[in-house]
Amino acid sequence: MPDHTWVKLELDVKTFDASRFATYAERCREAGIRFTTLADLGDTAANRRAVYELNKECSADIPGRGAFYTFDEYLAQRIETPSFDPRGVVIAIDGDMWCGLSMSSDRRSEGFVFVEMTGVRRDYRGRGISLAMKTYGMGFAHLCRVNTIRTVHHPGNTTAIAMNRRLGYVDADWN
Ligand SMILES: CC(C)(COP(=O)(O)OP(=O)(O)OC[C@H]1O[C@@H](n2cnc3c(N)ncnc32)[C@H](O)[C@@H]1OP(=O)(O)O)[C@@H](O)C(=O)NCCC(=O)NCCS
């Protein structure tokens, strides 16, 4: 049992106004950072490995995360699952360097999309990349035909919680 209460957050996609966040993507593009998905890049073995490496690197900064999955565990937990969809994996790319990712899974049978992980490499933080990635990825909820996006954070992850509140996520109380 964790010694804390998870912060459960939810966004109503119908109320999300992407135009409020357009400047973040514009600024990123001006700096040479582009956004795409794993589906568009190719859901290949090499790209799955790159997703893992980036996720692992960024997860080192999640409070209370502990040891990260091995690659095989990651495949089993996050990729070779019915809820995985490469269209839900947004990648931010600077040149040929992957500098951020936001991975959402398809939980439409439960009525929502779930953000499993959003991470930006340390050198790239504070430039609006996470806001731009999550705005870019909002269409995944439409693809899944749901209006709700959920995520959950350790209460010590104040940066990620602030980032999601900035987008309009509110406290939710699901079981
Ligand atoms: C959380 C994380 C993804 C944010 O990425 P980022 O690209 O640096 O965030 P952005 O620059 O888009 O900032 C988004 C908002 O987050 C908040 N924020 C960002 N950095 C912050 C900081 N150091 N302190 C407090 N709030 C902060 C602000 O509200 C900001 O919006 P604003 O610029 O309009 O004020 C990044 O810090 C990270 O990778 N952390 C490690 C992995 C992690 O904890 N992921 C979340 C768990 S899944």
PDB file of N, CA, C and O and ligand atoms in Angstrom, residues 24 58-59 61-63 116-120 124-131 153 157-160 162-163 166, ligand 1:
ATOM      1  N   TYR A  24       2.212  27.639 -27.564  1.00  0.00           N
ATOM      2  CA  TYR A  24       3.285  26.738 -27.102  1.00  0.00           C
ATOM      3  C   TYR A  24       3.822  25.912 -28.271  1.00  0.00           C
ATOM      4  O   TYR A  24       5.028  25.772 -28.442  1.00  0.00           O
ATOM      5  N   CYS A  58      12.957   9.839 -18.359  1.00  0.00           N
ATOM      6  CA  CYS A  58      12.097  10.868 -17.750  1.00  0.00           C
ATOM      7  C   CYS A  58      11.493  10.381 -16.437  1.00  0.00           C
ATOM      8  O   CYS A  58      11.282  11.172 -15.509  1.00  0.00           O
ATOM      9  N   SER A  59      11.232   9.083 -16.357  1.00  0.00           N
ATOM     10  CA  SER A  59      10.600   8.540 -15.146  1.00  0.00           C
ATOM     11  C   SER A  59      11.513   8.625 -13.935  1.00  0.00           C
ATOM     12  O   SER A  59      11.043   8.568 -12.790  1.00  0.00           O
ATOM     13  N   ASP A  61      12.699  11.080 -12.748  1.00  0.00           N
ATOM     14  CA  ASP A  61      12.358  12.297 -12.007  1.00  0.00           C
ATOM     15  C   ASP A  61      10.948  12.271 -11.426  1.00  0.00           C
ATOM     16  O   ASP A  61      10.472  13.290 -10.923  1.00  0.00           O
ATOM     17  N   ILE A  62      10.263  11.141 -11.515  1.00  0.00           N
ATOM     18  CA  ILE A  62       8.928  11.054 -10.909  1.00  0.00           C
ATOM     19  C   ILE A  62       9.094  10.683  -9.440  1.00  0.00           C
ATOM     20  O   ILE A  62       9.684   9.642  -9.131  1.00  0.00           O
ATOM     21  N   PRO A  63       8.583  11.545  -8.524  1.00  0.00           N
ATOM     22  CA  PRO A  63       8.714  11.216  -7.103  1.00  0.00           C
ATOM     23  C   PRO A  63       8.109   9.849  -6.801  1.00  0.00           C
ATOM     24  O   PRO A  63       7.021   9.520  -7.283  1.00  0.00           O
ATOM     25  N   GLU A 116      -0.727   7.571 -19.559  1.00  0.00           N
ATOM     26  CA  GLU A 116       0.165   6.702 -18.793  1.00  0.00           C
ATOM     27  C   GLU A 116       1.423   7.446 -18.363  1.00  0.00           C
ATOM     28  O   GLU A 116       1.943   7.214 -17.274  1.00  0.00           O
ATOM     29  N   MET A 117       1.913   8.309 -19.266  1.00  0.00           N
ATOM     30  CA  MET A 117       3.188   8.974 -19.000  1.00  0.00           C
ATOM     31  C   MET A 117       3.358  10.186 -19.898  1.00  0.00           C
ATOM     32  O   MET A 117       3.082  10.105 -21.107  1.00  0.00           O
ATOM     33  N   THR A 118       3.780  11.288 -19.309  1.00  0.00           N
ATOM     34  CA  THR A 118       4.254  12.428 -20.094  1.00  0.00           C
ATOM     35  C   THR A 118       5.634  12.763 -19.554  1.00  0.00           C
ATOM     36  O   THR A 118       5.815  12.875 -18.341  1.00  0.00           O
ATOM     37  N   GLY A 119       6.597  12.880 -20.431  1.00  0.00           N
ATOM     38  CA  GLY A 119       7.948  13.179 -19.981  1.00  0.00           C
ATOM     39  C   GLY A 119       8.703  13.993 -21.015  1.00  0.00           C
ATOM     40  O   GLY A 119       8.504  13.822 -22.216  1.00  0.00           O
ATOM     41  N   VAL A 120       9.541  14.885 -20.502  1.00  0.00           N
ATOM     42  CA  VAL A 120      10.375  15.731 -21.363  1.00  0.00           C
ATOM     43  C   VAL A 120      11.804  15.622 -20.833  1.00  0.00           C
ATOM     44  O   VAL A 120      12.018  15.665 -19.604  1.00  0.00           O
ATOM     45  N   TYR A 124      15.195  20.041 -21.961  1.00  0.00           N
ATOM     46  CA  TYR A 124      14.137  20.632 -22.781  1.00  0.00           C
ATOM     47  C   TYR A 124      12.949  21.128 -21.949  1.00  0.00           C
ATOM     48  O   TYR A 124      11.970  21.611 -22.503  1.00  0.00           O
ATOM     49  N   ARG A 125      13.039  20.992 -20.643  1.00  0.00           N
ATOM     50  CA  ARG A 125      11.882  21.359 -19.816  1.00  0.00           C
ATOM     51  C   ARG A 125      11.690  22.869 -19.715  1.00  0.00           C
ATOM     52  O   ARG A 125      12.618  23.630 -19.923  1.00  0.00           O
ATOM     53  N   GLY A 126      10.461  23.272 -19.395  1.00  0.00           N
ATOM     54  CA  GLY A 126      10.155  24.675 -19.185  1.00  0.00           C
ATOM     55  C   GLY A 126       9.972  25.472 -20.460  1.00  0.00           C
ATOM     56  O   GLY A 126       9.985  26.701 -20.441  1.00  0.00           O
ATOM     57  N   ARG A 127       9.782  24.759 -21.576  1.00  0.00           N
ATOM     58  CA  ARG A 127       9.590  25.452 -22.864  1.00  0.00           C
ATOM     59  C   ARG A 127       8.190  25.209 -23.435  1.00  0.00           C
ATOM     60  O   ARG A 127       7.957  25.454 -24.615  1.00  0.00           O
ATOM     61  N   GLY A 128       7.318  24.644 -22.652  1.00  0.00           N
ATOM     62  CA  GLY A 128       5.954  24.406 -23.138  1.00  0.00           C
ATOM     63  C   GLY A 128       5.796  23.133 -23.956  1.00  0.00           C
ATOM     64  O   GLY A 128       4.748  22.903 -24.563  1.00  0.00           O
ATOM     65  N   ILE A 129       6.830  22.277 -23.943  1.00  0.00           N
ATOM     66  CA  ILE A 129       6.756  21.061 -24.775  1.00  0.00           C
ATOM     67  C   ILE A 129       5.653  20.117 -24.278  1.00  0.00           C
ATOM     68  O   ILE A 129       4.911  19.546 -25.076  1.00  0.00           O
ATOM     69  N   SER A 130       5.503  19.987 -22.970  1.00  0.00           N
ATOM     70  CA  SER A 130       4.460  19.056 -22.493  1.00  0.00           C
ATOM     71  C   SER A 130       3.075  19.592 -22.838  1.00  0.00           C
ATOM     72  O   SER A 130       2.195  18.814 -23.246  1.00  0.00           O
ATOM     73  N   LEU A 131       2.877  20.905 -22.699  1.00  0.00           N
ATOM     74  CA  LEU A 131       1.562  21.467 -23.055  1.00  0.00           C
ATOM     75  C   LEU A 131       1.286  21.260 -24.544  1.00  0.00           C
ATOM     76  O   LEU A 131       0.169  20.894 -24.938  1.00  0.00           O
ATOM     77  N   HIS A 153      -1.266  11.050 -10.410  1.00  0.00           N
ATOM     78  CA  HIS A 153       0.093  11.447 -10.038  1.00  0.00           C
ATOM     79  C   HIS A 153       0.354  11.230  -8.556  1.00  0.00           C
ATOM     80  O   HIS A 153      -0.550  11.361  -7.721  1.00  0.00           O
ATOM     81  N   ASN A 157       4.532  15.146  -7.104  1.00  0.00           N
ATOM     82  CA  ASN A 157       4.878  15.552  -8.478  1.00  0.00           C
ATOM     83  C   ASN A 157       4.152  16.850  -8.825  1.00  0.00           C
ATOM     84  O   ASN A 157       3.288  16.909  -9.699  1.00  0.00           O
ATOM     85  N   THR A 158       4.558  17.904  -8.128  1.00  0.00           N
ATOM     86  CA  THR A 158       3.839  19.180  -8.242  1.00  0.00           C
ATOM     87  C   THR A 158       3.945  19.766  -9.648  1.00  0.00           C
ATOM     88  O   THR A 158       3.025  20.435 -10.102  1.00  0.00           O
ATOM     89  N   THR A 159       5.056  19.511 -10.336  1.00  0.00           N
ATOM     90  CA  THR A 159       5.210  20.060 -11.690  1.00  0.00           C
ATOM     91  C   THR A 159       4.197  19.427 -12.643  1.00  0.00           C
ATOM     92  O   THR A 159       3.505  20.130 -13.396  1.00  0.00           O
ATOM     93  N   ALA A 160       4.101  18.105 -12.605  1.00  0.00           N
ATOM     94  CA  ALA A 160       3.163  17.422 -13.508  1.00  0.00           C
ATOM     95  C   ALA A 160       1.720  17.786 -13.158  1.00  0.00           C
ATOM     96  O   ALA A 160       0.881  17.979 -14.051  1.00  0.00           O
ATOM     97  N   ALA A 162       0.700  20.608 -11.795  1.00  0.00           N
ATOM     98  CA  ALA A 162       0.482  21.992 -12.272  1.00  0.00           C
ATOM     99  C   ALA A 162       0.300  22.012 -13.786  1.00  0.00           C
ATOM    100  O   ALA A 162      -0.563  22.732 -14.314  1.00  0.00           O
ATOM    101  N   MET A 163       1.088  21.201 -14.485  1.00  0.00           N
ATOM    102  CA  MET A 163       0.986  21.150 -15.954  1.00  0.00           C
ATOM    103  C   MET A 163      -0.425  20.702 -16.364  1.00  0.00           C
ATOM    104  O   MET A 163      -1.056  21.289 -17.236  1.00  0.00           O
ATOM    105  N   ARG A 166      -3.042  23.320 -15.571  1.00  0.00           N
ATOM    106  CA  ARG A 166      -2.923  24.401 -16.572  1.00  0.00           C
ATOM    107  C   ARG A 166      -3.777  24.071 -17.800  1.00  0.00           C
ATOM    108  O   ARG A 166      -4.371  24.930 -18.419  1.00  0.00           O
TER     109      ARG A 166
HETATM  110  C1  LIG B   1       6.156  17.204 -15.928  1.00  0.00           C
HETATM  111  C2  LIG B   1       6.927  17.508 -17.241  1.00  0.00           C
HETATM  112  C3  LIG B   1       6.488  16.520 -18.297  1.00  0.00           C
HETATM  113  C4  LIG B   1       6.601  18.947 -17.664  1.00  0.00           C
HETATM  114  O1  LIG B   1       7.216  19.138 -18.948  1.00  0.00           O
HETATM  115  P1  LIG B   1       7.631  20.584 -19.501  1.00  0.00           P
HETATM  116  O2  LIG B   1       7.696  20.498 -20.976  1.00  0.00           O
HETATM  117  O3  LIG B   1       8.840  21.071 -18.796  1.00  0.00           O
HETATM  118  O4  LIG B   1       6.385  21.479 -19.055  1.00  0.00           O
HETATM  119  P2  LIG B   1       5.918  22.825 -19.776  1.00  0.00           P
HETATM  120  O5  LIG B   1       7.104  23.684 -20.075  1.00  0.00           O
HETATM  121  O6  LIG B   1       5.003  22.456 -20.889  1.00  0.00           O
HETATM  122  O7  LIG B   1       5.087  23.530 -18.607  1.00  0.00           O
HETATM  123  C5  LIG B   1       3.715  23.237 -18.454  1.00  0.00           C
HETATM  124  C6  LIG B   1       3.173  23.835 -17.185  1.00  0.00           C
HETATM  125  O8  LIG B   1       3.645  23.060 -16.093  1.00  0.00           O
HETATM  126  C7  LIG B   1       3.893  23.924 -14.991  1.00  0.00           C
HETATM  127  N1  LIG B   1       5.325  23.845 -14.709  1.00  0.00           N
HETATM  128  C8  LIG B   1       6.326  23.533 -15.569  1.00  0.00           C
HETATM  129  N2  LIG B   1       7.496  23.509 -14.925  1.00  0.00           N
HETATM  130  C9  LIG B   1       7.220  23.805 -13.640  1.00  0.00           C
HETATM  131  C10 LIG B   1       8.001  23.897 -12.472  1.00  0.00           C
HETATM  132  N3  LIG B   1       9.336  23.715 -12.486  1.00  0.00           N
HETATM  133  N4  LIG B   1       7.376  24.192 -11.300  1.00  0.00           N
HETATM  134  C11 LIG B   1       6.035  24.378 -11.252  1.00  0.00           C
HETATM  135  N5  LIG B   1       5.233  24.288 -12.346  1.00  0.00           N
HETATM  136  C12 LIG B   1       5.824  24.007 -13.503  1.00  0.00           C
HETATM  137  C13 LIG B   1       3.436  25.297 -15.389  1.00  0.00           C
HETATM  138  O9  LIG B   1       2.067  25.419 -15.038  1.00  0.00           O
HETATM  139  C14 LIG B   1       3.589  25.260 -16.880  1.00  0.00           C
HETATM  140  O10 LIG B   1       2.703  26.119 -17.554  1.00  0.00           O
HETATM  141  P3  LIG B   1       3.136  27.659 -17.841  1.00  0.00           P
HETATM  142  O11 LIG B   1       4.468  27.620 -18.515  1.00  0.00           O
HETATM  143  O12 LIG B   1       2.062  28.175 -18.732  1.00  0.00           O
HETATM  144  O13 LIG B   1       3.170  28.298 -16.500  1.00  0.00           O
HETATM  145  C15 LIG B   1       8.480  17.412 -16.979  1.00  0.00           C
HETATM  146  O14 LIG B   1       8.810  18.175 -15.860  1.00  0.00           O
HETATM  147  C16 LIG B   1       8.982  15.981 -16.778  1.00  0.00           C
HETATM  148  O15 LIG B   1       9.312  15.275 -17.739  1.00  0.00           O
HETATM  149  N6  LIG B   1       9.056  15.535 -15.515  1.00  0.00           N
HETATM  150  C17 LIG B   1       9.539  14.172 -15.229  1.00  0.00           C
HETATM  151  C18 LIG B   1       8.547  13.117 -15.627  1.00  0.00           C
HETATM  152  C19 LIG B   1       7.215  13.292 -14.912  1.00  0.00           C
HETATM  153  O16 LIG B   1       7.127  13.549 -13.727  1.00  0.00           O
HETATM  154  N7  LIG B   1       6.136  13.085 -15.672  1.00  0.00           N
HETATM  155  C20 LIG B   1       4.770  13.137 -15.167  1.00  0.00           C
HETATM  156  C21 LIG B   1       4.374  11.846 -14.623  1.00  0.00           C
HETATM  157  S1  LIG B   1       3.564  10.885 -15.862  1.00  0.00           S
END
